[in-house]
mmCIF file of C-alpha atoms and ligand atoms in Angstrom:
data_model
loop_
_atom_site.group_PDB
_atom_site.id
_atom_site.type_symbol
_atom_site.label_atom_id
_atom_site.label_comp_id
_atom_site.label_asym_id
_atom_site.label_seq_id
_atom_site.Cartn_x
_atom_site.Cartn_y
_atom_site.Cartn_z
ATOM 1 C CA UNK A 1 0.000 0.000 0.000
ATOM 2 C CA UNK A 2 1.315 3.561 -1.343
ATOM 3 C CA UNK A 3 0.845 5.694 2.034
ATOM 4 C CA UNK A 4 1.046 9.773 0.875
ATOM 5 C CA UNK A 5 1.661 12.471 3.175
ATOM 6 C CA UNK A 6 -0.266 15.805 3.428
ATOM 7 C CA UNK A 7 0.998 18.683 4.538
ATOM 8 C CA UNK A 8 -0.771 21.986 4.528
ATOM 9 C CA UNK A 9 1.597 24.889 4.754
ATOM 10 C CA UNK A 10 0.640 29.067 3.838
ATOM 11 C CA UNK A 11 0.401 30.411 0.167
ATOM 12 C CA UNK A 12 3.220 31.401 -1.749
ATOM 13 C CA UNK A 13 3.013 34.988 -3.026
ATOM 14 C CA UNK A 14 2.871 33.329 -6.586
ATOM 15 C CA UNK A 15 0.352 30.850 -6.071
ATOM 16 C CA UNK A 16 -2.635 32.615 -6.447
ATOM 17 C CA UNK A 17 -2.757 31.421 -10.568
ATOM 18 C CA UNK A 18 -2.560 27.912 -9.344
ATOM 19 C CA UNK A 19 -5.065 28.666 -7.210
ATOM 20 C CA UNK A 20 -7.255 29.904 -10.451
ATOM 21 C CA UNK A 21 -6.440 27.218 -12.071
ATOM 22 C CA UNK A 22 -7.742 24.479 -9.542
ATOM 23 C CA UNK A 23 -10.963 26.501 -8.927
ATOM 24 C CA UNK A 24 -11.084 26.157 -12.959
ATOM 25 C CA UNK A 25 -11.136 22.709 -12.600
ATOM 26 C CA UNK A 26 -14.060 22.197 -10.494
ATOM 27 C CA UNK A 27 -16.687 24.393 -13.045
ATOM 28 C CA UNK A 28 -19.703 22.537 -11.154
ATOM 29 C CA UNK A 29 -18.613 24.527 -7.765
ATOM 30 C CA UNK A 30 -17.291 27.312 -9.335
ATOM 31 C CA UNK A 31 -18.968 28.279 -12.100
ATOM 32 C CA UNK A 32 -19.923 32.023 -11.354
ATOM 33 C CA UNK A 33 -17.013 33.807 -12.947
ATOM 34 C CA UNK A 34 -17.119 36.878 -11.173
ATOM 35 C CA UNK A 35 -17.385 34.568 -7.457
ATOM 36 C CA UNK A 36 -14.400 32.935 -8.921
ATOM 37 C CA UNK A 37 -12.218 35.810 -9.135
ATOM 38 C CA UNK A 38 -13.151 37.185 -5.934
ATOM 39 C CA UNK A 39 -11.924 33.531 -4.194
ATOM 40 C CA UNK A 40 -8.942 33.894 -6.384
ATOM 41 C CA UNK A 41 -8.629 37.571 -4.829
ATOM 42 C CA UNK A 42 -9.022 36.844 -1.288
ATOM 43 C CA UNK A 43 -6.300 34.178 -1.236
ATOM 44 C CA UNK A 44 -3.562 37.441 -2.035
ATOM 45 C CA UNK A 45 -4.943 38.960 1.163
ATOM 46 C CA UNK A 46 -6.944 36.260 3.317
ATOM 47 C CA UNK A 47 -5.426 33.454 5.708
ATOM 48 C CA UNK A 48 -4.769 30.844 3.215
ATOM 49 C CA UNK A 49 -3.157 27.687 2.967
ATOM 50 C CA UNK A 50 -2.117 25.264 0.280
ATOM 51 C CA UNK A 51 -2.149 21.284 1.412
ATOM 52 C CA UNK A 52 0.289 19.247 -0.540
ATOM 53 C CA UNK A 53 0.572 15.896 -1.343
ATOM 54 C CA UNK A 54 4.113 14.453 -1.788
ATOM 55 C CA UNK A 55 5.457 17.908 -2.342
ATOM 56 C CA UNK A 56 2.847 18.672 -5.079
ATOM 57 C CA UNK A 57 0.263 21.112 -4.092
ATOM 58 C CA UNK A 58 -3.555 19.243 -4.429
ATOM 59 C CA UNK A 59 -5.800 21.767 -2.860
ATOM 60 C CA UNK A 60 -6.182 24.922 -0.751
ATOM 61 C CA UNK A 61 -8.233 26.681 2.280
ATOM 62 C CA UNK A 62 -8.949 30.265 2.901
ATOM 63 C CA UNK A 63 -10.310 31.500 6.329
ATOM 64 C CA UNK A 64 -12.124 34.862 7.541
ATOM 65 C CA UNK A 65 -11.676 35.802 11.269
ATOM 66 C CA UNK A 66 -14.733 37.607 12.003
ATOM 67 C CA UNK A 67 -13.834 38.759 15.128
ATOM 68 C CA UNK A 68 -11.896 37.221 18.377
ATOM 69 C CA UNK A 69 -14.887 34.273 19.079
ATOM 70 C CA UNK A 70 -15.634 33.333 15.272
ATOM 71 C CA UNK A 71 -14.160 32.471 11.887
ATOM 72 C CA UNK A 72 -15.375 30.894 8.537
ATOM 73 C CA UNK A 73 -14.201 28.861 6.305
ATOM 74 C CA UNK A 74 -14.044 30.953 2.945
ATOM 75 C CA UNK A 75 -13.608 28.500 0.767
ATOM 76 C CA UNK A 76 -12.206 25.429 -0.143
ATOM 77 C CA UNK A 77 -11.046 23.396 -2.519
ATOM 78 C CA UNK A 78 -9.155 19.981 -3.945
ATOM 79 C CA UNK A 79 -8.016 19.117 -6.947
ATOM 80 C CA UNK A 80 -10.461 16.532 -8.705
ATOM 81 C CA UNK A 81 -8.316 13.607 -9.224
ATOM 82 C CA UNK A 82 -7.650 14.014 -5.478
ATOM 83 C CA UNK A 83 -11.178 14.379 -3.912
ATOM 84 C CA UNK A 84 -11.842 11.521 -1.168
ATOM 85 C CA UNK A 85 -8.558 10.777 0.001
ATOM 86 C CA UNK A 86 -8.487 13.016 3.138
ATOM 87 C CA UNK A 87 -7.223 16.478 1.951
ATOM 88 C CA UNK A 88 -9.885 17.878 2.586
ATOM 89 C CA UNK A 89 -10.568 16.406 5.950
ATOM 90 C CA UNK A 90 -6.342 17.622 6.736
ATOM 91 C CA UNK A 91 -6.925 21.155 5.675
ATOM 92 C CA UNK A 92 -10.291 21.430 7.870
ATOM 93 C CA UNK A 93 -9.000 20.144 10.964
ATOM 94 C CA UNK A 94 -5.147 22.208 10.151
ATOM 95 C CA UNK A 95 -7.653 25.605 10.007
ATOM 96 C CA UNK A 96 -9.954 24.212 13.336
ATOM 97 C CA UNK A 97 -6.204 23.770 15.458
ATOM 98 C CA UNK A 98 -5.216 27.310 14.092
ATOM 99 C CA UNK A 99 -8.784 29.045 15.077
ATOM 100 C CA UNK A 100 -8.349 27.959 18.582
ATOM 101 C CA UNK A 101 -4.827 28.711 18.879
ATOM 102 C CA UNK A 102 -5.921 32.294 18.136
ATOM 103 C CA UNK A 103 -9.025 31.724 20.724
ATOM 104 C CA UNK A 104 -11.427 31.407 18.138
ATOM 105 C CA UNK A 105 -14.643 28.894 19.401
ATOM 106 C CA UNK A 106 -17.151 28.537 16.395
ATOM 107 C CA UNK A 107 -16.155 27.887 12.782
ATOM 108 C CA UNK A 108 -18.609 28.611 10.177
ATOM 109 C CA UNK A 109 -19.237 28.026 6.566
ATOM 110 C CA UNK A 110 -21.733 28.561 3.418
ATOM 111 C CA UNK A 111 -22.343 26.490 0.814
ATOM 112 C CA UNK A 112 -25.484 25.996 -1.825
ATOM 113 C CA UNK A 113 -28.423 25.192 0.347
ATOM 114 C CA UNK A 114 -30.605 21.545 0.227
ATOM 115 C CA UNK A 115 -34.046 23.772 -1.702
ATOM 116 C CA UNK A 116 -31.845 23.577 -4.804
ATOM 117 C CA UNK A 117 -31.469 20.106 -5.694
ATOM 118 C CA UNK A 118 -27.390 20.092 -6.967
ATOM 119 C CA UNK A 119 -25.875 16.189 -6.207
ATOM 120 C CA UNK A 120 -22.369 18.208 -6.556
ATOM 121 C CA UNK A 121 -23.332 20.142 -3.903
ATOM 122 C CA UNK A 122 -24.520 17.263 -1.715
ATOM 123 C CA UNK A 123 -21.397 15.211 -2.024
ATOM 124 C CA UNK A 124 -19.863 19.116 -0.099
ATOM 125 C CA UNK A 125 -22.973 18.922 2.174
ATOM 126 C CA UNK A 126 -22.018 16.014 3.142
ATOM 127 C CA UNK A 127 -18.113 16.490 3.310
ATOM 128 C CA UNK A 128 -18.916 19.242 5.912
ATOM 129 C CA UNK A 129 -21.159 17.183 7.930
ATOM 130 C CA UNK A 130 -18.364 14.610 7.600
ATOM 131 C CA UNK A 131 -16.090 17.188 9.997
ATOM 132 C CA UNK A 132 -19.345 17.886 12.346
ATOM 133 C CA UNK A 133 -20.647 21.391 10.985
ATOM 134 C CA UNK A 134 -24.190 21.318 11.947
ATOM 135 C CA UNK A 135 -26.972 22.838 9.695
ATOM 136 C CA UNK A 136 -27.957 26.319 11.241
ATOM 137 C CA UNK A 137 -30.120 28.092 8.888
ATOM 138 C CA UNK A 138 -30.804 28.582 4.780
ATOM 139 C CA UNK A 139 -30.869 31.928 4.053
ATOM 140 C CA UNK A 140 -32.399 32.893 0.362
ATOM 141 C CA UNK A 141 -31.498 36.612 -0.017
ATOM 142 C CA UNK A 142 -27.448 36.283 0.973
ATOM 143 C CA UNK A 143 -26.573 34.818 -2.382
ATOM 144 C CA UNK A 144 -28.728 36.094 -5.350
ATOM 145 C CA UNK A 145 -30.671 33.479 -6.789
ATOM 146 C CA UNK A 146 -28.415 31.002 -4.729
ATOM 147 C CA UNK A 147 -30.171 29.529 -1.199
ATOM 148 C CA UNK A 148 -27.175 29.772 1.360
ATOM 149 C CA UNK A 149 -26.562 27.403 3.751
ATOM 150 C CA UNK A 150 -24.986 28.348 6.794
ATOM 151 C CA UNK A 151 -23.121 25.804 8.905
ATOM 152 C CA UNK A 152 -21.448 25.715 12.171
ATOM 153 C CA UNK A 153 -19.579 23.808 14.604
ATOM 154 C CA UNK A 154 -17.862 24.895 17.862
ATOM 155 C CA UNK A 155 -14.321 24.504 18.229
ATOM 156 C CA UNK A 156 -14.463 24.072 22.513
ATOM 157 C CA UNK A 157 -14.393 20.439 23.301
ATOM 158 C CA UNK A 158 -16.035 20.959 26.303
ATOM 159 C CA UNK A 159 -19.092 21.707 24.342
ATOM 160 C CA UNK A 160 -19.186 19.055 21.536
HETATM 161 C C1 COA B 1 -15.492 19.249 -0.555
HETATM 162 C C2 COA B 1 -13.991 18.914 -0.656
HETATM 163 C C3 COA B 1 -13.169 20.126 -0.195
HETATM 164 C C4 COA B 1 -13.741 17.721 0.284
HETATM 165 O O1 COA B 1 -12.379 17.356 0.188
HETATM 166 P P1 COA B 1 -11.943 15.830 -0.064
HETATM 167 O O2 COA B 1 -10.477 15.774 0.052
HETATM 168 O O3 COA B 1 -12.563 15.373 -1.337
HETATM 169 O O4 COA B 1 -12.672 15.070 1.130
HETATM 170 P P2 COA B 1 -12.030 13.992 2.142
HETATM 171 O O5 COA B 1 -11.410 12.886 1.358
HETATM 172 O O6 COA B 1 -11.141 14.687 3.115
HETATM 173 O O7 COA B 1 -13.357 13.447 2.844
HETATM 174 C C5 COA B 1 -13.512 13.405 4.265
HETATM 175 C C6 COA B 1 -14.866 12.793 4.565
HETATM 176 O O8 COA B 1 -15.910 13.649 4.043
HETATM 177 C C7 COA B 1 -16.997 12.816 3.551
HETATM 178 N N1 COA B 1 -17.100 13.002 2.107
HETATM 179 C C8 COA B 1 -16.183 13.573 1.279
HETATM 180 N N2 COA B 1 -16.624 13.561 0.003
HETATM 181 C C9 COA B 1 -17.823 12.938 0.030
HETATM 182 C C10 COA B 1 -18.765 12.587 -0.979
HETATM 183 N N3 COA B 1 -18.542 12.872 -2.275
HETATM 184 N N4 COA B 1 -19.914 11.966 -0.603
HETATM 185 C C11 COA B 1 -20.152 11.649 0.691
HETATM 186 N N5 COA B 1 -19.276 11.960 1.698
HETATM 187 C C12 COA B 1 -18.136 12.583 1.372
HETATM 188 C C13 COA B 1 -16.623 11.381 3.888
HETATM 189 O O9 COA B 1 -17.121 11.088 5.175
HETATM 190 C C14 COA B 1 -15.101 11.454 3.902
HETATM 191 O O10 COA B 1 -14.496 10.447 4.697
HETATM 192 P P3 COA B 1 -14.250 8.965 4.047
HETATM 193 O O11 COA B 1 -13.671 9.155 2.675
HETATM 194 O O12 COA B 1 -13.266 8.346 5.031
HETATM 195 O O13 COA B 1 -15.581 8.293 4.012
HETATM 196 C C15 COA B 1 -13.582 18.516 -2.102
HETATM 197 O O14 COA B 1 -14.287 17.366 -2.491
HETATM 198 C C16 COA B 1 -13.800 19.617 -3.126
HETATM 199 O O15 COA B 1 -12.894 20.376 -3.450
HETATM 200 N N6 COA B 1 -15.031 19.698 -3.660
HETATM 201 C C17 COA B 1 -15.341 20.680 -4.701
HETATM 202 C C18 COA B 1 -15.293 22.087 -4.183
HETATM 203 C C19 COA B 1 -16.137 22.317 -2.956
HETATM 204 O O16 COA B 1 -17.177 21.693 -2.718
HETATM 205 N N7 COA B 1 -15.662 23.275 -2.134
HETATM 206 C C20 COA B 1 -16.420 23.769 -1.033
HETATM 207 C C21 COA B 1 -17.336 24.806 -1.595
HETATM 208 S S1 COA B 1 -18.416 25.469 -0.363
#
């Protein structure tokens, strides 16, 4: 058995095409051009982190402290030839151990809500459900023409 190792480590200043290209790749996630560019934006000047596999870089996460209690996870994403083999799972639980180092207790994120029918989306649903976010609330005037879900989960063991 071929055993790989991840390791997630923070964005090169030069990565941020790379990080085009791999949001390219996934055209059923991110298909809204102009959302596209903005992720591509916010990894030049957002927490972000590339996880790589073997030295080659497979995927990347970019976070949004809120304020001292809260952060989200802005968005994600792995390379296709690499989904289910625990990336994304390393880069979740890499961004929940740096949220509570900086005293952060609840991690949120969005994705398309369950009223739009998208089995894409629910494969990411799922993911996120995977690393215990809980389902707090669809919102259908954050995104337009998009239902939002918001999901949670609090970082403070003591609580789980
Ligand atoms: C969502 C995403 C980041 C998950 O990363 P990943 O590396 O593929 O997921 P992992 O291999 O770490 O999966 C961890 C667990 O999540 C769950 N999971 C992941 N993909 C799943 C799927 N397609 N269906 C059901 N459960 C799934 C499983 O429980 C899995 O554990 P297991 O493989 O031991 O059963 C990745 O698939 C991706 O980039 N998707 C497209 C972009 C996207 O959805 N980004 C988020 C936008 S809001």
């Amino acid at each position: 058995m071929v055993v790989l190792t991840i390791e997630i480590r923070p964005i090169r200043a030069d990565e941020s095409a790379w990080c085009e290209a791999t949001l390219r790749a996934l055209p059923d996630w991110f298909g809204i051009e102009s959302a596209l560019l903005d992720y591509v934006r916010d990894t030049r000047t957002l927490p972000t982190w590339v996880a790589e596999l073997d030295d080659v870089p497979v995927g990347f996460i970019t976070v949004r402290i809120h304020n001292p209690c809260a952060a989200e996870i802005h968005c994600m994403a792995v390379r296709p030839e690499h989904h289910r083999t625990g990336v994304g799972r390393a880069m979740v639980r890499f961004v929940e151990a740096h949220c509570r180092s900086i005293g952060a207790h609840l991690l949120q994120v969005k994705t398309l809500g369950p009223s739009r029918p998208d089995a894409n989306y629910e494969h990411t649903r799922r993911f996120y459900e995977s690393m215990g976010f809980l389902p707090l609330e669809e919102m259908n005037d954050l995104w337009p023409g998009n239902p939002c879900l918001i999901l949670v989960k609090t970082l403070d063991s003591a609580l789980r």
